[in-house]
CSV table of C-alpha atoms in Angstrom, one decimal:
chain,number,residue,atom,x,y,z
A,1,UNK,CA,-2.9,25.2,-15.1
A,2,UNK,CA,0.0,26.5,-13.3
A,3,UNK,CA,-0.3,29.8,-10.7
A,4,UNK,CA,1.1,31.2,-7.6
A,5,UNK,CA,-0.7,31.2,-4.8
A,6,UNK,CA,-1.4,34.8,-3.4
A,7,UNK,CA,-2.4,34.1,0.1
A,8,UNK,CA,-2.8,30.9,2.0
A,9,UNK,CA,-3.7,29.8,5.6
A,10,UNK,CA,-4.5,26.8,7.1
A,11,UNK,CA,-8.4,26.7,5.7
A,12,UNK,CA,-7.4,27.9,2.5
A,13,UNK,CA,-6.0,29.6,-0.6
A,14,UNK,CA,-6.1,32.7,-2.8
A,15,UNK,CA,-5.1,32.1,-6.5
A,16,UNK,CA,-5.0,34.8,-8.9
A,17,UNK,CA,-6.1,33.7,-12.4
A,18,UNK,CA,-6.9,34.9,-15.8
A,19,UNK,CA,-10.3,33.5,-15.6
A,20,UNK,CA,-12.9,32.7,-12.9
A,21,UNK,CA,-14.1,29.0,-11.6
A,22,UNK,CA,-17.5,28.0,-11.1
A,23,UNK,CA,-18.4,28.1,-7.4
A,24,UNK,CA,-18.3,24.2,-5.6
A,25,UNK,CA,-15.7,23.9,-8.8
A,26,UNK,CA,-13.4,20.7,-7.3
A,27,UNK,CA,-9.5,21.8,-7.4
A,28,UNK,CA,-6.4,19.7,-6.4
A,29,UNK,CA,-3.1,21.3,-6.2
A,30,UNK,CA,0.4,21.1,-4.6
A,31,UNK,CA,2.4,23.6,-2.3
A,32,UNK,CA,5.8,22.8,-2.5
A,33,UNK,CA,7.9,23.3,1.2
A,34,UNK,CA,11.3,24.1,1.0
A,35,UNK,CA,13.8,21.5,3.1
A,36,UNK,CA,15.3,24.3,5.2
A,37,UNK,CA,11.8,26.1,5.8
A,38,UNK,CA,10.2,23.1,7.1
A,39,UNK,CA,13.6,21.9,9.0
A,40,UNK,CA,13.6,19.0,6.7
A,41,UNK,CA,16.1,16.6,5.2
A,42,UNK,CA,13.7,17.1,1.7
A,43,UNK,CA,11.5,19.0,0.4
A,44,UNK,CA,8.3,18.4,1.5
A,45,UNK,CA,5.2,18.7,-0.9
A,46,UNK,CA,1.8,19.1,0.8
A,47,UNK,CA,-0.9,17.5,-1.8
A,48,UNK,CA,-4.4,18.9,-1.2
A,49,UNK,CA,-7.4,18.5,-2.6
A,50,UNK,CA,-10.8,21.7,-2.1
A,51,UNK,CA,-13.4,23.4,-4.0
A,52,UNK,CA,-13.8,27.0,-5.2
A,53,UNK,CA,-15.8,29.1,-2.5
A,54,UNK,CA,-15.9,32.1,-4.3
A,55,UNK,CA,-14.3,34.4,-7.1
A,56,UNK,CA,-13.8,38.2,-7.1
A,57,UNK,CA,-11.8,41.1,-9.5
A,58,UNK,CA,-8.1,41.9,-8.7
A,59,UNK,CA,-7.1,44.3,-11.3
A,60,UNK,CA,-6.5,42.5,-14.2
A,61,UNK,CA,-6.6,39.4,-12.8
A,62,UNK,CA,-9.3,37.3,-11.1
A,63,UNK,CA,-9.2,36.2,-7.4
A,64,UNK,CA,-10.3,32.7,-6.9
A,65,UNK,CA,-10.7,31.2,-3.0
A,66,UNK,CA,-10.3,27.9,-2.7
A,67,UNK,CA,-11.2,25.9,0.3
A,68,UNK,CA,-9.2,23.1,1.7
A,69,UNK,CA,-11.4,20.1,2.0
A,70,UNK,CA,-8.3,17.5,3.0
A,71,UNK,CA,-4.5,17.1,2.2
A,72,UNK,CA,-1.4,15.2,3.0
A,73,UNK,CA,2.1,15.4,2.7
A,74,UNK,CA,4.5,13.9,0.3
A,75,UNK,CA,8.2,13.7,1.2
A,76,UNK,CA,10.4,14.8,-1.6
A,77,UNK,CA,13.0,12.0,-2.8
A,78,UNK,CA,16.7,14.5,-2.5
């Protein structure tokens, strides 16, 4: 499915979801870096791979914390 991330740092990421994940859930996802805020010729996509470490209620939505297990970068092709 496709969401925003709400929060990120360099262990991790908050999504906001309709639903919650089981914890230890695997998830892989992309964050895409814009050229001129990485200082790049191309946008730059980091590819990273986690697991759910826990959910939680955020209004109407539901908070879901990933944990970043490993990633790499991907150089875009402009």
């Amino acid at each position: 499915s496709v969401t925003e991330s709400e929060n990120i740092s360099a262990n991790g990421v908050l999504f906001q979801l309709d639903s919650a994940m089981p914890v230890g859930s695997p998830v892989d996802f992309t964050i895409s870096l814009p050229a001129e805020i990485v200082g790049a010729g191309a946008d730059v996509e980091l590819l990273c791979r986690g697991r759910v470490a826990r959910n939680f209620e955020d209004g109407s939505r539901i908070g879901v914390g990933v944990v970043i297990d490993e990633y790499h970068f991907k150089r875009g092709e402009n």
